[in-house]
Coordinates of C-alpha atoms in Angstrom, one line a residue:
M297 CA -9.0 12.5 6.5
F298 CA -5.2 12.5 6.1
Y299 CA -4.4 14.6 9.2
K300 CA -1.0 16.2 9.6
L301 CA 0.6 18.5 12.1
S302 CA 2.6 21.6 11.3
P303 CA 6.2 21.3 12.6
D304 CA 5.7 24.1 15.2
G305 CA 2.6 22.3 16.6
K306 CA 0.3 25.3 16.0
Y307 CA -2.0 23.8 13.2
V308 CA -3.5 20.5 12.2
S309 CA -4.4 20.0 8.5
Y310 CA -6.7 17.5 6.9
L311 CA -8.5 16.7 3.7
K312 CA -12.3 16.6 3.5
S313 CA -14.9 16.7 0.7
Y314 CA -16.0 19.9 -1.0
R315 CA -18.2 19.5 -4.1
E316 CA -17.3 15.8 -4.2
K317 CA -13.5 16.5 -4.3
R318 CA -10.9 16.2 -1.5
N319 CA -9.8 19.6 -0.5
L320 CA -7.4 20.9 2.1
F321 CA -8.4 22.5 5.4
V322 CA -6.4 23.8 8.4
Q323 CA -7.5 24.2 12.0
S324 CA -5.7 26.5 14.4
L325 CA -5.0 24.6 17.7
S326 CA -4.9 27.9 19.6
D327 CA -8.5 29.0 18.9
G328 CA -10.0 26.0 17.1
K329 CA -10.9 28.0 13.9
E330 CA -11.1 26.1 10.6
H331 CA -9.8 27.6 7.4
M332 CA -10.6 26.2 3.9
I333 CA -7.3 26.2 2.0
T334 CA -8.4 25.0 -1.4
S335 CA -11.8 24.8 -3.2
F336 CA -11.1 22.6 -6.2
D337 CA -14.2 21.2 -7.8
D338 CA -12.4 19.5 -10.7
F339 CA -9.6 17.5 -9.1
S340 CA -8.9 16.2 -5.6
V341 CA -5.8 17.1 -3.5
R342 CA -3.5 14.1 -3.2
P343 CA -3.0 12.6 0.2
D344 CA 0.8 13.1 0.1
Y345 CA 0.7 16.8 0.9
F346 CA 3.1 18.0 3.6
W347 CA 4.1 21.0 5.8
T348 CA 7.4 22.8 5.5
Y349 CA 9.2 24.1 8.6
N350 CA 8.0 27.6 8.1
D351 CA 4.2 27.0 8.0
Q352 CA 3.8 26.5 4.3
L353 CA 1.7 23.7 2.9
V354 CA 2.8 22.0 -0.3
F355 CA 0.3 19.8 -2.2
S356 CA -0.4 18.5 -5.6
H357 CA -3.1 17.0 -7.8
E358 CA -3.0 14.8 -10.8
A359 CA -5.4 15.3 -13.6
I360 CA -5.9 11.7 -14.6
D361 CA -7.7 12.4 -17.8
F362 CA -5.0 14.8 -19.0
D363 CA -2.0 13.0 -17.5
S364 CA -0.9 16.3 -15.9
F365 CA 0.7 17.0 -12.6
K366 CA 0.5 20.3 -10.6
M367 CA 2.2 21.2 -7.3
Y368 CA 1.1 24.2 -5.2
A369 CA 2.3 25.9 -2.1
I370 CA 0.4 28.1 0.2
D371 CA 1.5 30.2 3.2
V372 CA -0.9 29.6 6.1
D373 CA -0.7 33.2 7.3
S374 CA -1.6 34.9 4.0
L375 CA -3.6 32.0 2.4
K376 CA -2.1 33.0 -1.0
L377 CA -1.9 30.0 -3.4
R378 CA 0.9 29.8 -5.9
T379 CA 1.8 27.2 -8.5
V380 CA 5.2 25.6 -8.0
L381 CA 5.3 23.0 -10.7
S382 CA 3.2 22.3 -13.7
L383 CA 4.2 19.3 -15.8
N384 CA 2.7 16.7 -18.2
R385 CA 3.4 13.0 -18.2
V386 CA 5.8 13.2 -15.3
K387 CA 5.9 11.3 -12.0
V388 CA 7.0 13.3 -8.9
G389 CA 7.7 12.3 -5.4
M390 CA 8.8 14.2 -2.3
L391 CA 12.0 12.9 -0.6
N392 CA 12.8 15.4 2.1
R393 CA 12.0 18.8 3.6
S394 CA 14.7 20.9 5.1
R395 CA 14.8 22.5 8.6
S396 CA 17.8 24.7 7.7
E397 CA 16.3 25.7 4.3
P398 CA 12.5 25.6 4.8
N399 CA 11.8 27.0 1.3
V400 CA 13.7 24.1 -0.3
I401 CA 12.4 20.6 -0.7
T402 CA 14.1 17.5 -2.3
I403 CA 12.1 15.7 -4.9
K404 CA 12.5 12.8 -7.3
M405 CA 11.2 13.3 -10.9
N406 CA 11.4 11.4 -14.2
K407 CA 11.2 14.6 -16.3
R408 CA 14.5 14.0 -18.1
D409 CA 14.0 10.3 -18.8
P410 CA 10.7 8.5 -18.2
A411 CA 12.6 5.4 -17.2
N412 CA 14.7 7.1 -14.5
F413 CA 14.1 9.3 -11.6
D414 CA 16.6 12.2 -11.0
I415 CA 16.8 14.1 -7.7
Y416 CA 16.2 17.9 -7.7
R417 CA 16.1 20.7 -5.2
L418 CA 13.0 22.8 -5.6
N419 CA 12.5 26.2 -4.1
I420 CA 8.8 26.5 -3.4
K421 CA 9.0 30.3 -3.1
T422 CA 10.7 31.0 -6.4
G423 CA 10.0 27.8 -8.3
E424 CA 13.7 27.4 -9.0
L425 CA 14.5 23.8 -9.8
K426 CA 18.1 22.6 -9.5
P427 CA 19.4 19.1 -10.3
Y428 CA 21.0 17.5 -7.3
L429 CA 21.7 13.9 -8.3
I430 CA 21.4 12.7 -11.9
N431 CA 20.5 9.1 -12.2
P432 CA 23.2 7.1 -14.1
G433 CA 20.5 4.6 -15.1
N434 CA 20.2 2.1 -12.2
L435 CA 19.4 4.1 -9.0
T436 CA 16.0 3.1 -7.6
E437 CA 16.0 4.5 -4.0
W438 CA 17.6 7.5 -2.2
F439 CA 18.0 8.0 1.6
P440 CA 18.6 11.5 2.8
D441 CA 20.0 12.3 6.3
A442 CA 18.4 14.6 8.8
D443 CA 19.8 17.6 6.8
G444 CA 18.4 16.5 3.5
K445 CA 21.7 15.4 2.1
I446 CA 21.6 12.1 0.2
R447 CA 24.2 9.8 1.7
L448 CA 22.8 6.4 0.9
V449 CA 21.4 5.2 -2.5
K450 CA 20.2 1.9 -3.7
S451 CA 20.9 0.7 -7.3
S452 CA 19.5 -2.4 -9.0
D453 CA 19.8 -4.3 -12.3
G454 CA 16.5 -6.0 -11.4
V455 CA 18.2 -9.1 -9.9
N456 CA 21.1 -7.7 -7.8
E457 CA 21.0 -4.6 -5.7
T458 CA 23.7 -2.5 -4.3
I459 CA 23.7 0.1 -1.4
S460 CA 26.3 2.8 -1.7
Y461 CA 27.4 5.5 0.7
R462 CA 29.1 8.9 0.6
P463 CA 30.0 11.0 3.7
S464 CA 29.2 14.3 1.9
D465 CA 27.9 15.8 -1.3
D466 CA 31.5 16.3 -2.4
T467 CA 32.6 12.7 -2.3
P468 CA 31.6 9.9 -4.7
F469 CA 29.4 7.0 -3.7
K470 CA 31.1 3.8 -2.6
P471 CA 29.4 0.4 -2.7
I472 CA 29.0 -1.0 0.8
I473 CA 26.4 -3.8 0.5
E474 CA 25.6 -6.1 -2.4
N475 CA 22.6 -8.5 -2.4
N476 CA 20.5 -10.4 -4.9
F477 CA 16.7 -9.8 -4.8
K478 CA 16.1 -12.7 -2.3
N479 CA 17.9 -10.7 0.3
S480 CA 17.0 -7.2 1.5
V481 CA 18.4 -4.3 3.4
K482 CA 16.1 -1.3 3.8
P483 CA 17.8 1.7 5.4
I484 CA 15.6 3.7 7.8
A485 CA 17.7 6.6 9.2
F486 CA 21.1 7.4 10.6
T487 CA 21.4 6.8 14.3
G488 CA 23.3 10.0 15.0
V489 CA 26.3 8.0 16.3
K490 CA 29.3 7.8 14.0
N491 CA 28.0 6.9 10.5
Y492 CA 25.8 4.1 11.7
F493 CA 22.3 3.7 10.3
Y494 CA 19.2 1.7 11.3
A495 CA 18.0 -0.8 8.7
L496 CA 15.6 -3.7 8.2
S497 CA 17.7 -6.7 7.0
N498 CA 17.2 -10.4 6.2
V499 CA 20.8 -10.9 5.2
N500 CA 22.1 -14.2 6.8
R501 CA 18.8 -14.8 8.4
D502 CA 15.3 -15.9 7.4
K503 CA 13.2 -13.3 9.2
T504 CA 13.8 -9.6 8.6
A505 CA 15.3 -8.0 11.7
L506 CA 16.0 -4.4 12.9
V507 CA 19.7 -3.9 12.8
E508 CA 22.4 -1.3 13.0
I509 CA 24.9 -1.0 10.1
N510 CA 28.1 0.9 9.8
A511 CA 27.8 3.0 6.6
E512 CA 31.6 3.1 6.2
D513 CA 31.9 -0.6 5.3
G514 CA 28.3 -2.0 5.3
K515 CA 29.0 -4.3 8.2
E516 CA 26.2 -5.1 10.6
Q517 CA 27.1 -3.9 14.1
K518 CA 24.3 -5.5 16.1
T519 CA 20.8 -6.9 15.9
I520 CA 18.5 -4.5 17.8
F521 CA 15.4 -6.8 17.6
S522 CA 14.2 -9.8 15.7
C523 CA 11.2 -12.1 15.9
G524 CA 11.2 -15.8 15.2
K525 CA 7.7 -15.9 13.9
A526 CA 7.6 -13.1 11.3
D527 CA 9.5 -10.3 9.6
I528 CA 9.8 -6.9 11.3
L529 CA 7.8 -4.8 9.0
N530 CA 8.0 -1.3 10.5
V531 CA 10.0 0.8 12.8
E532 CA 8.8 4.0 14.6
Y533 CA 11.7 6.4 14.4
S534 CA 12.2 9.7 16.3
R535 CA 13.9 12.3 14.0
N536 CA 14.3 14.7 17.0
K537 CA 16.0 12.1 19.2
H538 CA 17.6 10.1 16.4
R539 CA 16.3 6.8 17.9
A540 CA 14.2 3.8 17.0
E541 CA 11.3 3.7 19.5
F542 CA 9.6 0.4 18.6
A543 CA 9.5 -2.4 16.0
S544 CA 6.3 -4.0 14.8
W545 CA 5.4 -7.2 13.1
E546 CA 2.4 -9.3 12.3
D547 CA 2.0 -13.1 12.3
S548 CA -1.8 -13.3 12.9
I549 CA -2.4 -9.9 14.6
P550 CA -0.2 -6.8 14.9
H551 CA 2.5 -6.8 17.6
K552 CA 5.0 -4.1 18.9
H553 CA 8.3 -4.5 20.7
F554 CA 9.2 -1.3 22.5
L555 CA 12.8 -0.2 22.6
I556 CA 12.2 2.9 24.8
P557 CA 10.4 2.2 28.1
A558 CA 8.9 5.7 28.3
V559 CA 7.3 5.3 24.9
E560 CA 5.8 1.9 26.0
Q561 CA 4.4 3.5 29.1
I562 CA 2.6 6.1 27.0
Y563 CA 1.1 3.5 24.7
N564 CA 0.0 1.3 27.6
S565 CA -1.6 4.4 29.2
L566 CA -3.4 5.3 26.1
L567 CA -4.8 1.8 25.6
Q568 CA -6.3 2.0 29.1
R569 CA -8.6 4.8 28.1
P570 CA -12.2 3.6 27.4
E571 CA -12.3 5.0 23.9
L572 CA -9.1 3.2 22.8
K573 CA -9.4 -0.2 24.5
G574 CA -8.9 -3.0 22.0
N575 CA -7.6 -0.7 19.3
E576 CA -4.4 -0.7 17.4
I577 CA -2.6 2.6 17.5
R578 CA -0.4 4.1 14.8
V579 CA 1.6 7.4 15.0
I580 CA 0.6 9.3 11.9
D581 CA 2.6 12.6 12.5
R582 CA 4.4 14.5 15.2
D583 CA 5.6 18.1 15.7
S584 CA 9.3 19.0 15.8
A585 CA 9.3 19.1 19.6
E586 CA 7.7 15.7 19.7
N587 CA 5.1 16.9 22.2
K588 CA 2.0 16.7 19.9
F589 CA 1.2 13.6 18.0
I590 CA -1.6 12.6 15.6
L591 CA -2.7 9.0 16.3
N592 CA -4.8 6.7 14.2
T593 CA -6.7 4.0 15.9
Y594 CA -8.5 1.0 14.3
T595 CA -9.8 -2.5 14.8
D596 CA -11.1 -5.2 12.5
R597 CA -14.6 -3.8 12.9
N598 CA -13.8 -0.1 12.8
P599 CA -11.9 1.8 10.1
G600 CA -10.8 4.0 12.9
S601 CA -10.5 7.5 14.4
F602 CA -7.9 10.2 14.5
Y603 CA -6.7 11.8 17.7
L604 CA -4.4 14.7 18.8
Y605 CA -2.3 13.6 21.8
E606 CA -0.3 16.2 23.8
K607 CA 2.3 14.5 25.8
S608 CA 3.0 17.4 28.2
T609 CA -0.6 17.5 29.4
D610 CA -1.6 13.9 28.6
K611 CA -4.5 15.3 26.7
L612 CA -6.3 13.3 24.1
T613 CA -8.6 15.0 21.6
R614 CA -10.7 13.2 19.0
L615 CA -10.2 14.9 15.6
G616 CA -12.5 12.8 13.5
D617 CA -13.7 9.3 12.5
V618 CA -13.0 7.7 9.1
N619 CA -16.6 6.7 8.8
P620 CA -18.7 8.0 11.7
G621 CA -21.9 6.3 10.4
L622 CA -20.6 2.8 11.0
L623 CA -21.5 0.9 14.2
P624 CA -18.7 -1.5 15.1
E625 CA -20.9 -3.7 17.1
K626 CA -22.9 -4.4 13.9
L627 CA -19.8 -5.5 11.9
C628 CA -18.0 -8.8 11.9
A629 CA -14.8 -10.1 13.6
M630 CA -11.8 -11.0 11.5
K631 CA -10.4 -14.2 12.9
A632 CA -6.9 -15.5 12.2
I633 CA -6.8 -19.1 10.9
S634 CA -4.2 -21.5 9.6
Y635 CA -4.1 -24.7 7.7
K636 CA -1.7 -27.0 5.9
A637 CA -1.2 -26.9 2.1
R638 CA -1.0 -30.2 0.2
D639 CA 2.8 -30.2 0.5
G640 CA 2.7 -29.6 4.2
L641 CA 3.5 -25.9 4.2
L642 CA 1.7 -24.0 7.0
L643 CA -0.4 -21.2 5.7
N644 CA -2.0 -18.3 7.6
G645 CA -5.0 -16.3 6.7
Y646 CA -8.2 -14.7 8.0
L647 CA -11.8 -15.8 8.1
T648 CA -14.6 -13.3 8.7
L649 CA -18.0 -14.8 9.5
P650 CA -21.3 -13.0 9.3
Q651 CA -23.0 -12.2 12.6
G652 CA -25.5 -14.7 13.8
S653 CA -25.5 -18.2 15.3
K654 CA -25.0 -20.0 12.0
H655 CA -21.4 -20.8 11.2
T656 CA -21.8 -23.7 8.9
N657 CA -22.8 -24.3 5.3
L658 CA -22.3 -20.6 4.5
P659 CA -21.9 -18.9 1.1
V660 CA -18.2 -17.9 0.9
V661 CA -16.3 -15.2 -1.0
V662 CA -12.6 -15.9 -1.4
I663 CA -10.4 -12.8 -1.7
P664 CA -6.8 -13.5 -2.9
H665 CA -4.6 -10.4 -2.3
D666 CA -2.9 -8.2 -4.9
E667 CA 0.8 -7.4 -5.4
L668 CA 2.5 -10.7 -5.3
W669 CA 5.8 -10.7 -3.3
R670 CA 5.2 -7.1 -2.1
N671 CA 2.0 -7.6 0.0
R672 CA 0.0 -9.7 2.4
D673 CA -3.4 -9.6 4.0
S674 CA -3.4 -8.2 7.5
W675 CA -5.7 -8.0 10.5
G676 CA -7.7 -4.8 10.5
Y677 CA -10.7 -3.1 8.9
D678 CA -11.3 -4.0 5.2
E679 CA -14.2 -2.3 3.5
R680 CA -14.7 -5.2 1.0
V681 CA -14.7 -7.8 3.8
Q682 CA -17.2 -6.0 5.9
F683 CA -19.4 -5.2 2.9
L684 CA -19.6 -8.9 2.1
A685 CA -19.8 -10.3 5.6
N686 CA -22.6 -7.8 6.4
R687 CA -24.6 -9.3 3.6
G688 CA -24.3 -12.8 4.9
Y689 CA -21.1 -14.1 3.2
A690 CA -18.2 -15.7 5.0
V691 CA -15.0 -14.0 3.7
F692 CA -11.8 -16.0 3.3
Q693 CA -8.3 -14.5 2.8
V694 CA -5.1 -16.4 2.7
N695 CA -1.4 -15.3 2.7
Y696 CA -0.3 -17.8 0.1
R697 CA 3.4 -18.7 -0.4
G698 CA 5.1 -15.7 -1.9
S699 CA 3.4 -13.2 0.5
T700 CA 5.5 -10.9 2.6
G701 CA 5.9 -10.9 6.3
Y702 CA 6.6 -14.6 7.0
G703 CA 10.3 -14.7 6.1
K704 CA 12.6 -15.2 3.2
A705 CA 12.0 -18.9 2.7
F706 CA 8.2 -18.5 2.6
R707 CA 8.4 -15.6 0.1
S708 CA 10.9 -17.5 -2.1
A709 CA 8.6 -20.6 -2.1
G710 CA 6.3 -18.6 -4.4
F711 CA 8.9 -17.9 -7.1
K712 CA 7.9 -19.4 -10.4
Q713 CA 4.7 -20.8 -8.8
V714 CA 2.2 -18.4 -10.3
G715 CA -0.6 -20.6 -11.5
G716 CA 1.1 -23.5 -9.6
K717 CA 1.6 -23.9 -5.9
I718 CA 0.4 -20.3 -5.2
Q719 CA -3.0 -21.2 -6.7
D720 CA -2.9 -24.6 -5.0
D721 CA -2.6 -22.7 -1.6
I722 CA -5.8 -20.8 -2.4
T723 CA -7.5 -24.0 -3.7
D724 CA -6.4 -26.0 -0.6
G725 CA -7.9 -23.2 1.6
V726 CA -11.3 -23.5 -0.1
R727 CA -11.2 -27.2 0.3
W728 CA -10.3 -26.8 4.0
L729 CA -13.3 -24.5 4.5
I730 CA -15.5 -27.2 2.9
A731 CA -14.0 -30.0 5.1
Q732 CA -14.6 -27.8 8.2
K733 CA -18.3 -27.6 7.1
I734 CA -17.9 -23.8 7.1
A735 CA -18.5 -23.4 3.3
N736 CA -21.5 -24.4 1.3
P737 CA -19.6 -26.2 -1.5
K738 CA -22.1 -25.0 -4.1
K739 CA -22.0 -21.4 -3.1
I740 CA -18.4 -20.2 -3.4
A741 CA -17.3 -17.0 -5.2
I742 CA -13.8 -15.6 -5.8
F743 CA -13.1 -11.9 -5.9
G744 CA -9.8 -10.2 -6.6
N745 CA -8.0 -7.1 -7.9
G746 CA -4.7 -6.9 -9.8
F747 CA -2.9 -10.2 -9.2
G748 CA -5.9 -11.2 -7.1
G749 CA -8.0 -10.7 -10.2
F750 CA -5.7 -13.1 -12.1
S751 CA -6.2 -15.7 -9.3
A752 CA -9.9 -15.3 -9.6
L753 CA -9.9 -15.8 -13.4
Y754 CA -7.5 -18.7 -13.0
G755 CA -9.7 -20.3 -10.4
I756 CA -12.8 -20.3 -12.5
S757 CA -10.8 -21.4 -15.5
F758 CA -9.0 -24.4 -14.0
H759 CA -11.1 -25.2 -10.9
P760 CA -14.7 -24.8 -12.2
E761 CA -15.9 -27.4 -9.7
L762 CA -15.0 -25.0 -6.8
Y763 CA -16.4 -21.6 -7.9
N764 CA -19.8 -20.6 -9.2
C765 CA -18.9 -17.0 -10.1
A766 CA -16.1 -14.4 -9.9
V767 CA -15.6 -10.7 -9.4
V768 CA -12.5 -9.1 -11.0
Q769 CA -11.2 -5.5 -10.6
N770 CA -8.4 -4.4 -12.9
G771 CA -7.4 -8.1 -13.2
L772 CA -4.1 -9.3 -14.8
I773 CA -5.2 -11.3 -17.8
N774 CA -1.9 -11.7 -19.8
F775 CA 1.5 -12.0 -18.3
F776 CA 3.2 -11.3 -21.7
T777 CA 1.6 -7.8 -22.0
F778 CA 1.8 -7.2 -18.3
I779 CA 5.6 -7.6 -18.6
K780 CA 6.0 -5.9 -22.0
D781 CA 3.8 -2.9 -21.2
A782 CA 5.4 -2.1 -17.8
P783 CA 5.8 1.7 -17.4
P784 CA 9.4 2.9 -18.1
F785 CA 10.2 3.6 -14.5
L786 CA 9.5 -0.1 -13.6
K787 CA 11.8 -1.4 -16.3
P788 CA 14.7 -1.9 -13.8
Y789 CA 12.6 -4.6 -12.1
L790 CA 11.9 -6.7 -15.2
K791 CA 14.8 -9.1 -14.5
M792 CA 13.4 -9.7 -11.1
I793 CA 10.0 -10.4 -12.5
Y794 CA 11.6 -12.9 -14.9
E795 CA 13.1 -14.7 -11.9
M796 CA 9.9 -14.6 -9.8
V797 CA 7.2 -15.1 -12.5
G798 CA 8.8 -16.1 -15.7
N799 CA 10.8 -14.8 -18.8
P800 CA 8.5 -14.2 -21.8
E801 CA 11.2 -15.7 -24.0
T802 CA 12.5 -18.7 -22.1
D803 CA 9.3 -19.5 -20.1
A804 CA 6.8 -18.6 -22.9
D805 CA 4.9 -22.0 -22.6
Q806 CA 4.4 -21.6 -18.9
L807 CA 3.2 -18.0 -19.2
R808 CA 0.8 -19.0 -22.0
A809 CA -0.5 -21.9 -19.9
I810 CA -1.5 -19.6 -17.0
S811 CA -2.6 -16.4 -18.7
P812 CA -6.4 -16.2 -18.7
V813 CA -6.6 -14.4 -22.0
F814 CA -5.6 -17.7 -23.8
H815 CA -8.2 -19.8 -21.9
T816 CA -11.5 -18.2 -22.7
D817 CA -12.8 -21.7 -23.7
K818 CA -12.4 -22.9 -20.1
I819 CA -14.4 -20.1 -18.4
K820 CA -18.1 -21.0 -17.9
A821 CA -19.0 -19.3 -14.6
P822 CA -20.6 -15.9 -14.5
L823 CA -18.2 -13.0 -14.3
I824 CA -18.3 -9.3 -13.4
I825 CA -15.3 -7.1 -14.4
F826 CA -14.4 -3.5 -13.3
Q827 CA -11.6 -1.6 -15.0
G828 CA -10.3 1.9 -15.0
A829 CA -9.3 3.0 -18.5
K830 CA -6.3 5.0 -17.2
D831 CA -4.8 2.0 -15.4
Q832 CA -1.1 2.1 -16.5
R833 CA -0.7 -1.7 -16.1
A834 CA -3.7 -2.6 -18.2
N835 CA -4.0 -3.2 -21.9
I836 CA -7.6 -2.0 -22.5
S837 CA -7.9 -3.2 -26.1
E838 CA -6.8 -6.7 -25.0
L839 CA -9.3 -6.7 -22.1
N840 CA -12.1 -5.6 -24.5
Q841 CA -11.3 -8.4 -26.8
F842 CA -11.2 -10.8 -23.9
V843 CA -14.7 -9.8 -22.9
R844 CA -15.9 -10.1 -26.5
E845 CA -14.5 -13.7 -26.7
L846 CA -16.2 -14.7 -23.5
R847 CA -19.5 -13.3 -24.7
K848 CA -19.1 -15.1 -28.0
R849 CA -18.9 -18.3 -25.9
N850 CA -22.1 -17.3 -24.1
V851 CA -20.4 -16.6 -20.8
D852 CA -22.4 -14.3 -18.6
V853 CA -20.0 -11.3 -18.4
K854 CA -20.9 -7.9 -16.9
Y855 CA -18.2 -5.3 -17.8
F856 CA -17.7 -1.8 -16.4
L857 CA -15.0 0.3 -18.0
K858 CA -14.6 3.7 -16.3
P859 CA -12.9 6.3 -18.5
N860 CA -11.2 8.5 -15.9
E861 CA -10.2 5.9 -13.3
R862 CA -7.0 4.0 -12.7
A863 CA -6.6 0.7 -11.0
F864 CA -8.3 1.9 -7.8
F865 CA -11.7 3.7 -8.3
R866 CA -11.3 7.1 -6.6
N867 CA -14.5 8.7 -7.7
E868 CA -17.1 8.1 -4.9
H869 CA -20.0 7.6 -7.4
N870 CA -18.0 5.0 -9.3
R871 CA -17.1 3.2 -6.1
M872 CA -20.7 3.1 -4.9
E873 CA -21.9 1.9 -8.3
M874 CA -19.3 -0.9 -8.2
Y875 CA -20.4 -2.1 -4.8
A876 CA -24.1 -2.0 -5.8
E877 CA -23.3 -4.1 -8.9
I878 CA -21.3 -6.6 -6.9
E879 CA -24.1 -6.9 -4.4
K880 CA -26.6 -7.6 -7.2
F881 CA -24.3 -10.0 -9.0
L882 CA -23.5 -12.1 -5.9
D883 CA -27.0 -12.1 -4.7
Y884 CA -28.3 -13.6 -8.0
N885 CA -25.5 -16.1 -8.5
M886 CA -25.1 -17.2 -4.9
R887 CA -28.7 -17.1 -3.7
V888 CA -31.3 -16.7 -6.4
K889 CA -29.9 -18.7 -9.2
P890 CA -30.6 -22.5 -8.7

């Protein structure tokens, strides 16, 4: 879907399938006519496309098998397509589009040095590429103002980070805030008053709050909103009015605190409409006048719909559904749960039970989440959860210590606890399910991707009494190679990984003790593994050897290596095949096999 509005509010754009690839379409809001902008049948258009302020669309695709990147631009009036950038083995990201210079965009690119992103100004009409800010070697984030000028930057040595400020392009950056990695200040936007900016900060507090900071000296001027139960995760910001409109957080379910009464009134009015009752609403895009908005609605049983809302007329128009074939009433409710870990720490998570009257002695699939210290499980639609619950499995997810969203102390409690208390949190959750009579203790599977894949492998290695099979997608099997083979642009974060997980030199014994690749002798349970060969974080030869070692030991391993996929399978055929194989695997090991 990936709907977006043109800044003048005249068009809505979106991605939809053409010859099994995502292509770009535009609909005129004046006459409703649809235009097909691209017709690629070899590569899909990336979801991070955008509009310029003079009705041009800029988009790109990555050829995964060739490691190439191409950026295109097209004028909506003429529909003439032109190539703007064509590069190999380069990462590119868009930072800012300019209202005063609509043909110029600001991008970050690691063309000069794979380990560092530099900032460039790119003219999408002429293709002229001008360096704007060369990275001295430690810059990791850049924050443009409303005019596209970069006035705030964040630098890091992996453990300590510094935010620096400059009032104009002609002045040097001056450090204003220094933190270590346990503290965080995330600039959002300048307020439009003096040189103040909004930020999410947990400095001198446990839970991240929305604050206002003076860029001249880095001092916090005031706390705009904080919540005692959870971190503020997101802030809706109006670029037109230079104001924060609401802050959102999530303990068990999503919450919003409105800062502008008129905005709250609009939200409450929308939620009274029959088609939106019980839904969460996200603002996806807005036009420059902030009269037209694209909204995304969703629930735990519905991946959602997209609407065009016109404030001046209070008109709501459905644009499309993520999956119109799904019937929400046939799907399963995701319920928030909590339990105590063995050391007394309160843990939160979600339990999705299959429909029906039976809520005891159920087969259970445990899904530990990926991206330790950068992620958490949230309430909402999850295709894996619904796929499994629909087939009669209870699905258990836990925000183990180290997960984000619950404050600094909770996140820090996971440091150096990979394979330790983090895994204990998952184990304690499974035992809680058994004690509550929800889980059939002989029918429990564990399913994870990335770090969750590590947790699944660790679980069947060191807790064989709990799990009778495991599903792993792009799983982390060796912390030594995971750290050593990090892509160049992630090198600045290695020191932080040493602090959070372990240093391969000083903590070698610990990393060896937890890495599944060294413990093939402990794995007995059936295992199914899915891996993309182009996954930058994976060592494919090592994974192949891992599978061979398991098979030598007569472990039942099914292994699917897809040549043109990365960590997340994008090809629809491959995704469908993966789910079909998971269904067969679980059905046999959780139901048929004695």
